[in-house]
PDB file of C-alpha atoms in Angstrom:
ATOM      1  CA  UNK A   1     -14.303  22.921   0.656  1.00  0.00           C
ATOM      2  CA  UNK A   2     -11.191  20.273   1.832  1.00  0.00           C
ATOM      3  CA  UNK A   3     -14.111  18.097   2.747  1.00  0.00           C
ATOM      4  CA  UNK A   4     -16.112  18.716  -0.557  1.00  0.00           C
ATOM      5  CA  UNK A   5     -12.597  17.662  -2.338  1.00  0.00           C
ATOM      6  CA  UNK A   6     -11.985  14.896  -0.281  1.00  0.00           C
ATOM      7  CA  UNK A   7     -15.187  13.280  -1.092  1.00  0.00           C
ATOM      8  CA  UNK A   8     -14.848  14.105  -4.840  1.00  0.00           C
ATOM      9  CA  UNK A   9     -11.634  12.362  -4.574  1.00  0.00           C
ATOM     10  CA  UNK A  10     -12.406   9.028  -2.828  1.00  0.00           C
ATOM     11  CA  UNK A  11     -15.344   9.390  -4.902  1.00  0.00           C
ATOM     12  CA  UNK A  12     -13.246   8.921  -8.097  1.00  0.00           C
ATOM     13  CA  UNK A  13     -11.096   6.593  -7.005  1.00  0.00           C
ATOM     14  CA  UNK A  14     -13.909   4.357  -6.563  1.00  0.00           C
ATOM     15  CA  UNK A  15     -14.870   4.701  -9.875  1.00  0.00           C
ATOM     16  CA  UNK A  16     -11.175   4.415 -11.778  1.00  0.00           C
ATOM     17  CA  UNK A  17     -11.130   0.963  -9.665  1.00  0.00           C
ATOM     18  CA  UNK A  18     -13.800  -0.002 -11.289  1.00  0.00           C
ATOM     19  CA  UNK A  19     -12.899   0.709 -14.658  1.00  0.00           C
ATOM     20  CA  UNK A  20      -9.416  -0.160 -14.343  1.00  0.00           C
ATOM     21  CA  UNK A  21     -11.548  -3.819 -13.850  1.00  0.00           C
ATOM     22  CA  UNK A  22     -11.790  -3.782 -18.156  1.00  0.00           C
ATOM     23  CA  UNK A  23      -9.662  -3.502 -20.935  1.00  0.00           C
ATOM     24  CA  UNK A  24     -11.711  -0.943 -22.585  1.00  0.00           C
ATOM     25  CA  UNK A  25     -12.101   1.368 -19.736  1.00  0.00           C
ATOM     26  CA  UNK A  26      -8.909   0.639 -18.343  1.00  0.00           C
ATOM     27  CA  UNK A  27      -6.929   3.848 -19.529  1.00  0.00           C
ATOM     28  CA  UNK A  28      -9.785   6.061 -18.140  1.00  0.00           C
ATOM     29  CA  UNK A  29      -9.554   4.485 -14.642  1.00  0.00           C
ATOM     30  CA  UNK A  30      -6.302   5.049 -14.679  1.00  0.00           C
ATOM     31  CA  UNK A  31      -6.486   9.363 -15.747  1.00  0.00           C
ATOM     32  CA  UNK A  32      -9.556   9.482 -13.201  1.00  0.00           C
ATOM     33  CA  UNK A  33      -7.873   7.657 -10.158  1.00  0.00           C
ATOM     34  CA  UNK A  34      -4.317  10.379 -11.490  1.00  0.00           C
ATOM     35  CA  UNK A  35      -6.884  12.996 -11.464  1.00  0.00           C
ATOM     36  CA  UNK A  36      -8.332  11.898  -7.572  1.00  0.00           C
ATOM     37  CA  UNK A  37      -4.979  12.027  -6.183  1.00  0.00           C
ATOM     38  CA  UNK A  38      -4.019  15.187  -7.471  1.00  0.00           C
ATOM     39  CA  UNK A  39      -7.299  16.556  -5.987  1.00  0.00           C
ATOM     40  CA  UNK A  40      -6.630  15.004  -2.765  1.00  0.00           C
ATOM     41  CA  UNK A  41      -2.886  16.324  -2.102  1.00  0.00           C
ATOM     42  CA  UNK A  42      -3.804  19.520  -3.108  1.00  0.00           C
ATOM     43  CA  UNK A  43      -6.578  19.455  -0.431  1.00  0.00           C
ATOM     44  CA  UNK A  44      -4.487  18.513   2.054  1.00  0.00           C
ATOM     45  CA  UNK A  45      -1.941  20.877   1.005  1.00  0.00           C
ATOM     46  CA  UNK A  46      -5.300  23.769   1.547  1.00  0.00           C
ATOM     47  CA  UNK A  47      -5.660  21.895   4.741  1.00  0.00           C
ATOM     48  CA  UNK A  48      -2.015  21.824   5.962  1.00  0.00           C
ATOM     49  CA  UNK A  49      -1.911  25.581   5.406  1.00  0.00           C
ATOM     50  CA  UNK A  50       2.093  26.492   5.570  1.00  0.00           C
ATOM     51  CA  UNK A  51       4.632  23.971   4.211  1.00  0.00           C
ATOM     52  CA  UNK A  52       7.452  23.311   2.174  1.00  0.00           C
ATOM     53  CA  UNK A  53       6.297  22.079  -1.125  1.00  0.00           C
ATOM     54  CA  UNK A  54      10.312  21.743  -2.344  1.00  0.00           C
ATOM     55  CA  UNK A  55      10.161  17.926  -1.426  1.00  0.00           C
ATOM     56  CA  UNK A  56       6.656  17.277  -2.702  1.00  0.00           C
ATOM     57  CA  UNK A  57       8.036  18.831  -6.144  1.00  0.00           C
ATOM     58  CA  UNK A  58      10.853  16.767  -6.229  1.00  0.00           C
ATOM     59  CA  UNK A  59       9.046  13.342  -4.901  1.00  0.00           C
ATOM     60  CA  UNK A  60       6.561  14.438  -8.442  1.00  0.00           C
ATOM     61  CA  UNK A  61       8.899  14.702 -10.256  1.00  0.00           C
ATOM     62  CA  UNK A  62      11.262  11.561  -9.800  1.00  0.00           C
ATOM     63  CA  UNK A  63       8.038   9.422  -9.974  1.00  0.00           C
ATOM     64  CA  UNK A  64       7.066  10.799 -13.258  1.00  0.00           C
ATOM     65  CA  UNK A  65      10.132  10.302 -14.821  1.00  0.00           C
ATOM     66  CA  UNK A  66      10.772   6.514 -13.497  1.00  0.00           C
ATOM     67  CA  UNK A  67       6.962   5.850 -14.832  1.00  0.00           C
ATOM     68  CA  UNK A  68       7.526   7.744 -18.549  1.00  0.00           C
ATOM     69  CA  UNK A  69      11.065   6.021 -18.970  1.00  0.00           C
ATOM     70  CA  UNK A  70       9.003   2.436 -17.452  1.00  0.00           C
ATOM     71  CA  UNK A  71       5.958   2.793 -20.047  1.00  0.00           C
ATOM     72  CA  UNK A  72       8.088   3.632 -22.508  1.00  0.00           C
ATOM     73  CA  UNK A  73      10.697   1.045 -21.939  1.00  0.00           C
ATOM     74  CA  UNK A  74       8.945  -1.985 -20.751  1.00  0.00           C
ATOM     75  CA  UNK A  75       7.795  -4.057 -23.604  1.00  0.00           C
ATOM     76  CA  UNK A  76       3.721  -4.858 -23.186  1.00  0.00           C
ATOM     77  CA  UNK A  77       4.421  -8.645 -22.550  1.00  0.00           C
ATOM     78  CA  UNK A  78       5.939  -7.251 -19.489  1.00  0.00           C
ATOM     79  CA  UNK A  79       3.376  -4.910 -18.226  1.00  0.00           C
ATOM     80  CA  UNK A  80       1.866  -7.544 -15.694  1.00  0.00           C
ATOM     81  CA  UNK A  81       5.135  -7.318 -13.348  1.00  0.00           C
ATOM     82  CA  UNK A  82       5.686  -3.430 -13.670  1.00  0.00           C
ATOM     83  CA  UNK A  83       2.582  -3.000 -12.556  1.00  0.00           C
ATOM     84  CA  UNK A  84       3.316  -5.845  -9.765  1.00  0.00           C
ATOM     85  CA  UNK A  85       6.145  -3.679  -8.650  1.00  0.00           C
ATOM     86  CA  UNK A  86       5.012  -0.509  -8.632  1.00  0.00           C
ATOM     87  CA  UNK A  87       1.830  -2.001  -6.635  1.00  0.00           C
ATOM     88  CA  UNK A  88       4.502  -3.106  -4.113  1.00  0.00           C
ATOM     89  CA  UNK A  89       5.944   0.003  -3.924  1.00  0.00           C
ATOM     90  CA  UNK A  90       2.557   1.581  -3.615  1.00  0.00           C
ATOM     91  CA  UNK A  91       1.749  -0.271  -0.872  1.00  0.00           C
ATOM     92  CA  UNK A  92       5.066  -0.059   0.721  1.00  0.00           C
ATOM     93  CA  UNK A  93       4.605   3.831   0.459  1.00  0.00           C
ATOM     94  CA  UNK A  94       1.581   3.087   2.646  1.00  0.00           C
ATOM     95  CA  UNK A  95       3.005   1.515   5.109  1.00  0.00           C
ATOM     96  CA  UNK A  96       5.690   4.135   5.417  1.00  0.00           C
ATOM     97  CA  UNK A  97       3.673   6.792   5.809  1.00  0.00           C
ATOM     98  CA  UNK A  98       1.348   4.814   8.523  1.00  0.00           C
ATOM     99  CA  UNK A  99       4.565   4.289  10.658  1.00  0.00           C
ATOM    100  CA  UNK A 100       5.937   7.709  10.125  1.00  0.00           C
ATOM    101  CA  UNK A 101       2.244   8.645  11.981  1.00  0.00           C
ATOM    102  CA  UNK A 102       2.838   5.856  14.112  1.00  0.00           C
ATOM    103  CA  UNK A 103       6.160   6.686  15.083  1.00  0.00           C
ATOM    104  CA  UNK A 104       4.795  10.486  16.152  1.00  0.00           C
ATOM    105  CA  UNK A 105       2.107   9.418  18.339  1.00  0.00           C
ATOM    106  CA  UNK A 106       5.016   7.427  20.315  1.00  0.00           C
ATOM    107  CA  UNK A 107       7.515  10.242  20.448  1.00  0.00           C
ATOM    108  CA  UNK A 108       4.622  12.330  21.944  1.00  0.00           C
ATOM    109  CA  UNK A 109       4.484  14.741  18.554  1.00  0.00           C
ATOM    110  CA  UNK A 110       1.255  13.640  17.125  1.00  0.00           C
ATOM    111  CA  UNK A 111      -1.931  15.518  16.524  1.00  0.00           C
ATOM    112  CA  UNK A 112      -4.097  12.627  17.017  1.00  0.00           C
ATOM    113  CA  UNK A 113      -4.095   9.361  18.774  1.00  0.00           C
ATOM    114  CA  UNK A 114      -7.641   8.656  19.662  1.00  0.00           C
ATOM    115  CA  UNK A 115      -8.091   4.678  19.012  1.00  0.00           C
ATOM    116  CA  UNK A 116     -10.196   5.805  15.354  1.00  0.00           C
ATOM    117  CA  UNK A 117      -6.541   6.939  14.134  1.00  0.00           C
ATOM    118  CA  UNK A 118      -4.433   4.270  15.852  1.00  0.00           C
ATOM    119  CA  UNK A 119      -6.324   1.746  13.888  1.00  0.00           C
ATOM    120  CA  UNK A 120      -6.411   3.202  10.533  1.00  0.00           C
ATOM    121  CA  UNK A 121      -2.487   3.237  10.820  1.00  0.00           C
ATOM    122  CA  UNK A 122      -2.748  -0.688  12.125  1.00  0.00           C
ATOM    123  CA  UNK A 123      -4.918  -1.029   8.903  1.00  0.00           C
ATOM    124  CA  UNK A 124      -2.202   0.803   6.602  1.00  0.00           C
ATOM    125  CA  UNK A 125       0.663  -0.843   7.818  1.00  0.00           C
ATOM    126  CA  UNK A 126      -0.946  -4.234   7.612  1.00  0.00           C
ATOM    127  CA  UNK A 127      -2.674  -3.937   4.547  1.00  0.00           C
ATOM    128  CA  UNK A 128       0.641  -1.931   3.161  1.00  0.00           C
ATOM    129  CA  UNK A 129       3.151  -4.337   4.490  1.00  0.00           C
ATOM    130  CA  UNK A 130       1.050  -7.533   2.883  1.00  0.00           C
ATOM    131  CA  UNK A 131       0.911  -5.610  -0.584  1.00  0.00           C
ATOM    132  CA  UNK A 132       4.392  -4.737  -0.349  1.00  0.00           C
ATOM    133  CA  UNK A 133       5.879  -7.971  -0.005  1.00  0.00           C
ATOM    134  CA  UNK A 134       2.884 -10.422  -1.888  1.00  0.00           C
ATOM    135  CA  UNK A 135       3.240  -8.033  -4.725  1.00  0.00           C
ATOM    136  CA  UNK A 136       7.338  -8.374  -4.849  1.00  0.00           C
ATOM    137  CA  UNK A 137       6.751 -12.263  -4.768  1.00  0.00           C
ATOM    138  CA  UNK A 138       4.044 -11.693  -7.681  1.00  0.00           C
ATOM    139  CA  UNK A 139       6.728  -9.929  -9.928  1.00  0.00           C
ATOM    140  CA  UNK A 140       9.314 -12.546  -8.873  1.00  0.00           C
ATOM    141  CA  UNK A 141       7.211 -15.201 -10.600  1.00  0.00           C
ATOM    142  CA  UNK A 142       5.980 -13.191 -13.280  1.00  0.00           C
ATOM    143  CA  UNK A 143       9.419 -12.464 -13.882  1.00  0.00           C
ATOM    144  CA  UNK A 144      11.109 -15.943 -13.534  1.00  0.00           C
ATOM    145  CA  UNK A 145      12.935 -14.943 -10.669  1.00  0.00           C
ATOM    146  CA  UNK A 146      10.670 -17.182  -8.345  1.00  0.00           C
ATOM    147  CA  UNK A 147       8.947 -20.429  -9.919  1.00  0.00           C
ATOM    148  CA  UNK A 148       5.894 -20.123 -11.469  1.00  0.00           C
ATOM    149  CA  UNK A 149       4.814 -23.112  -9.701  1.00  0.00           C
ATOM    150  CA  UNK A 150       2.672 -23.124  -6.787  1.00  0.00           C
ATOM    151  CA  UNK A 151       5.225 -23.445  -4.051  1.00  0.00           C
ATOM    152  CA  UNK A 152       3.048 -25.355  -0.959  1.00  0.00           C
ATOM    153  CA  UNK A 153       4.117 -27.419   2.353  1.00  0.00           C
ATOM    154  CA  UNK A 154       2.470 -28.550   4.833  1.00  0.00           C
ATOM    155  CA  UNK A 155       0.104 -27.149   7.247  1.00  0.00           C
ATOM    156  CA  UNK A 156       0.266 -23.868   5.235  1.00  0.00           C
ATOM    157  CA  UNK A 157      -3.577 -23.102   6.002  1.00  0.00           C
ATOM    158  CA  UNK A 158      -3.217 -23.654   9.775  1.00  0.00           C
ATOM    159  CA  UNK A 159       0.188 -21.545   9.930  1.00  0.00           C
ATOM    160  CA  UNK A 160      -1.805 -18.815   7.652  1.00  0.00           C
ATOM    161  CA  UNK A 161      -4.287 -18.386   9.997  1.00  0.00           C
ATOM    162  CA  UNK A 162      -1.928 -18.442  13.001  1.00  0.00           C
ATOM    163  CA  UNK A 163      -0.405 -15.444  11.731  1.00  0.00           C
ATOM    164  CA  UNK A 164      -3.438 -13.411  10.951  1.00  0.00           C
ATOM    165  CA  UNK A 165      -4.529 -14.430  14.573  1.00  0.00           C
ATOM    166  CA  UNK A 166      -1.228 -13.368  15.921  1.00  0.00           C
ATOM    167  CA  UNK A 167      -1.348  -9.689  13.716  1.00  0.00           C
ATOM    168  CA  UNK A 168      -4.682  -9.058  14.766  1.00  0.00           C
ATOM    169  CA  UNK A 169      -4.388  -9.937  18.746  1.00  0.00           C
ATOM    170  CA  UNK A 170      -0.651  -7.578  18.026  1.00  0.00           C
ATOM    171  CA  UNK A 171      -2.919  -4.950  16.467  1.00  0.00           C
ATOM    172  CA  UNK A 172      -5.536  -4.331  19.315  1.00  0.00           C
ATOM    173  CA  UNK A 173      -2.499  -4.735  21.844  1.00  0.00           C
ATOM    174  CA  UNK A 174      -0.627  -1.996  19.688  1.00  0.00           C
ATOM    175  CA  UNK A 175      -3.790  -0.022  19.786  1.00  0.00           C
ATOM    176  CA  UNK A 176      -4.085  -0.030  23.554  1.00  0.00           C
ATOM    177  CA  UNK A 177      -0.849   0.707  24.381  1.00  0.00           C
ATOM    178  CA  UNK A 178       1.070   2.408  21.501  1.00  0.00           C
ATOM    179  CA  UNK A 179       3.723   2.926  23.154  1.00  0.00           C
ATOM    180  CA  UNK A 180       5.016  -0.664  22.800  1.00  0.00           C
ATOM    181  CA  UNK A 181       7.590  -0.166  19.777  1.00  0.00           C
ATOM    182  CA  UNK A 182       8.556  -3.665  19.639  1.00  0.00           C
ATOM    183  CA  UNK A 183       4.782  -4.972  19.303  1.00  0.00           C
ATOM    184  CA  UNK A 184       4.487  -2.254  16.311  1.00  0.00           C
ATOM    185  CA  UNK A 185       7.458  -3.643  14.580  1.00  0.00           C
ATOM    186  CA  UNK A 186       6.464  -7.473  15.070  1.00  0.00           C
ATOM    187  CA  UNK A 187       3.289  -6.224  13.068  1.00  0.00           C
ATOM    188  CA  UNK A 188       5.465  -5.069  10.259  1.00  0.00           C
ATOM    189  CA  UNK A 189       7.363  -8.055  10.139  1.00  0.00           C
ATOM    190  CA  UNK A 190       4.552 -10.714  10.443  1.00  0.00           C
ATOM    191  CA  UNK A 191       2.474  -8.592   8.113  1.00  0.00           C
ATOM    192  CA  UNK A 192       5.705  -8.844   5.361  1.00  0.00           C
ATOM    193  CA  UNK A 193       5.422 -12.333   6.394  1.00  0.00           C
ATOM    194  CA  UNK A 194       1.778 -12.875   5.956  1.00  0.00           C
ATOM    195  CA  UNK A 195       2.227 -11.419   2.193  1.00  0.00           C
ATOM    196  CA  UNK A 196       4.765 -13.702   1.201  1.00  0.00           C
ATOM    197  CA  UNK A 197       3.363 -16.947   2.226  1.00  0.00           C
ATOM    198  CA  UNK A 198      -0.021 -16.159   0.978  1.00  0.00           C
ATOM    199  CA  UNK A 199       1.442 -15.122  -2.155  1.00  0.00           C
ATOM    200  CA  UNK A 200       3.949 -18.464  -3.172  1.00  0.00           C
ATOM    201  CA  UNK A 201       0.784 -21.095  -2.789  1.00  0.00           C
ATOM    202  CA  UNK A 202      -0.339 -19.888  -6.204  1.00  0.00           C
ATOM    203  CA  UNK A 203       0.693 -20.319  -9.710  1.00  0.00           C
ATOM    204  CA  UNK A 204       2.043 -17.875 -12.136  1.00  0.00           C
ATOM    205  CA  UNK A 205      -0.212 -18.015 -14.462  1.00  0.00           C
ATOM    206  CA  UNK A 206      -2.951 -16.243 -11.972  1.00  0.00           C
ATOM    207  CA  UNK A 207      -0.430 -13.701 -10.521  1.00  0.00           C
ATOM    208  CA  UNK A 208      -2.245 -10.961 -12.717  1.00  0.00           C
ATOM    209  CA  UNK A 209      -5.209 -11.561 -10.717  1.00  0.00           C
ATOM    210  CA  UNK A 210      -3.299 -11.362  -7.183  1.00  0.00           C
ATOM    211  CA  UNK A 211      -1.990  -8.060  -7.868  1.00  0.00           C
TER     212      UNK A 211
END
């Protein structure tokens, strides 16, 4: 049955992406993809077996206040950069979460650390890490915090793909020996690093489209 839910939920939130892709359908994605994650928790919750849902509660509750007071607040000319920052934060809550996991399987307290697992966390810290930080830089120049203009220099490309060289040779070392805690943080921090500069090459106008 966690397995049935699972699938119904992934299975949604493939669908609310792709209505959250139109105007019309946009409101829908975004119930259905509400609706897969409340699926999903409580499967792992069924899956989990004991725990202390206290924290849960609370964590529920603070983040449905902050987004009532946000959609109710924010005017609609600013929607683009709430939804910039809460995608950073989303993907910052990612990354977290993969590092927590991470930090288990070097203290000796994890579960799991076959190499499938070790990579999905190098995957959710990278991919979390690059949101985090590209979509901060997004709402900076949405916001006027950061020029709109594209902000270049030279040898960006070549320095671009230097870094994604260096996170992925990082990653597989990180994989094979995760017990290196300085190799896991350098991925963090060139990953952070990775989502700014990609992010700062391109205009305000088509930071809508980045996030």
């Amino acid at each position: 049955i966690i397995l049935i839910a699972y699938l119904v939920s992934a299975t949604l939130f493939i669908l609310a992406i792709k209505q959250l892709g139109k105007i019309d359908t946009a409101r829908r994605g975004n119930v259905l993809s509400s609706i897969a994650m409340f699926i999903a928790i409580i499967a792992t919750f069924f899956k989990l077996g004991h725990f202390d849902p206290k924290l849960i509660i609370i964590a529920i509750a603070i983040g449905t206040i902050i987004g009532i007071v946000s959609a109710l607040k924010v005017a609609m000319t600013s929607m683009p950069e709430m939804v910039g920052i809460f995608n950073g934060f989303g993907g910052g809550a990612s990354a977290l979460v993969a590092s927590v996991e991470m930090l288990k399987i070097i203290n000796g307290t994890a579960v799991d650390s076959s190499t499938s697992t070790l990579t999905t966390i190098m995957l959710s810290v990278i991919i979390g890490s690059i949101t985090f930080s590209g979509s901060l830089i997004a709402f900076g120049k949405l916001k006027g915090i950061i020029s709109g203009q594209p902000i270049t220099y030279y040898g960006q490309n070549i320095i671009n793909l230097i870094i994604l060289i260096t996170i992925c040779s990082a990653s597989y070392l990180s994989i094979t020996n995760p017990y290196n805690l300085n190799m896991f943080y350098l991925i963090i921090g060139i990953a952070i690093l990775l989502g700014i500069l990609s992010v700062i090459p391109i205009g305000g106008a088509d930071m809508p489209v980045v996030i």
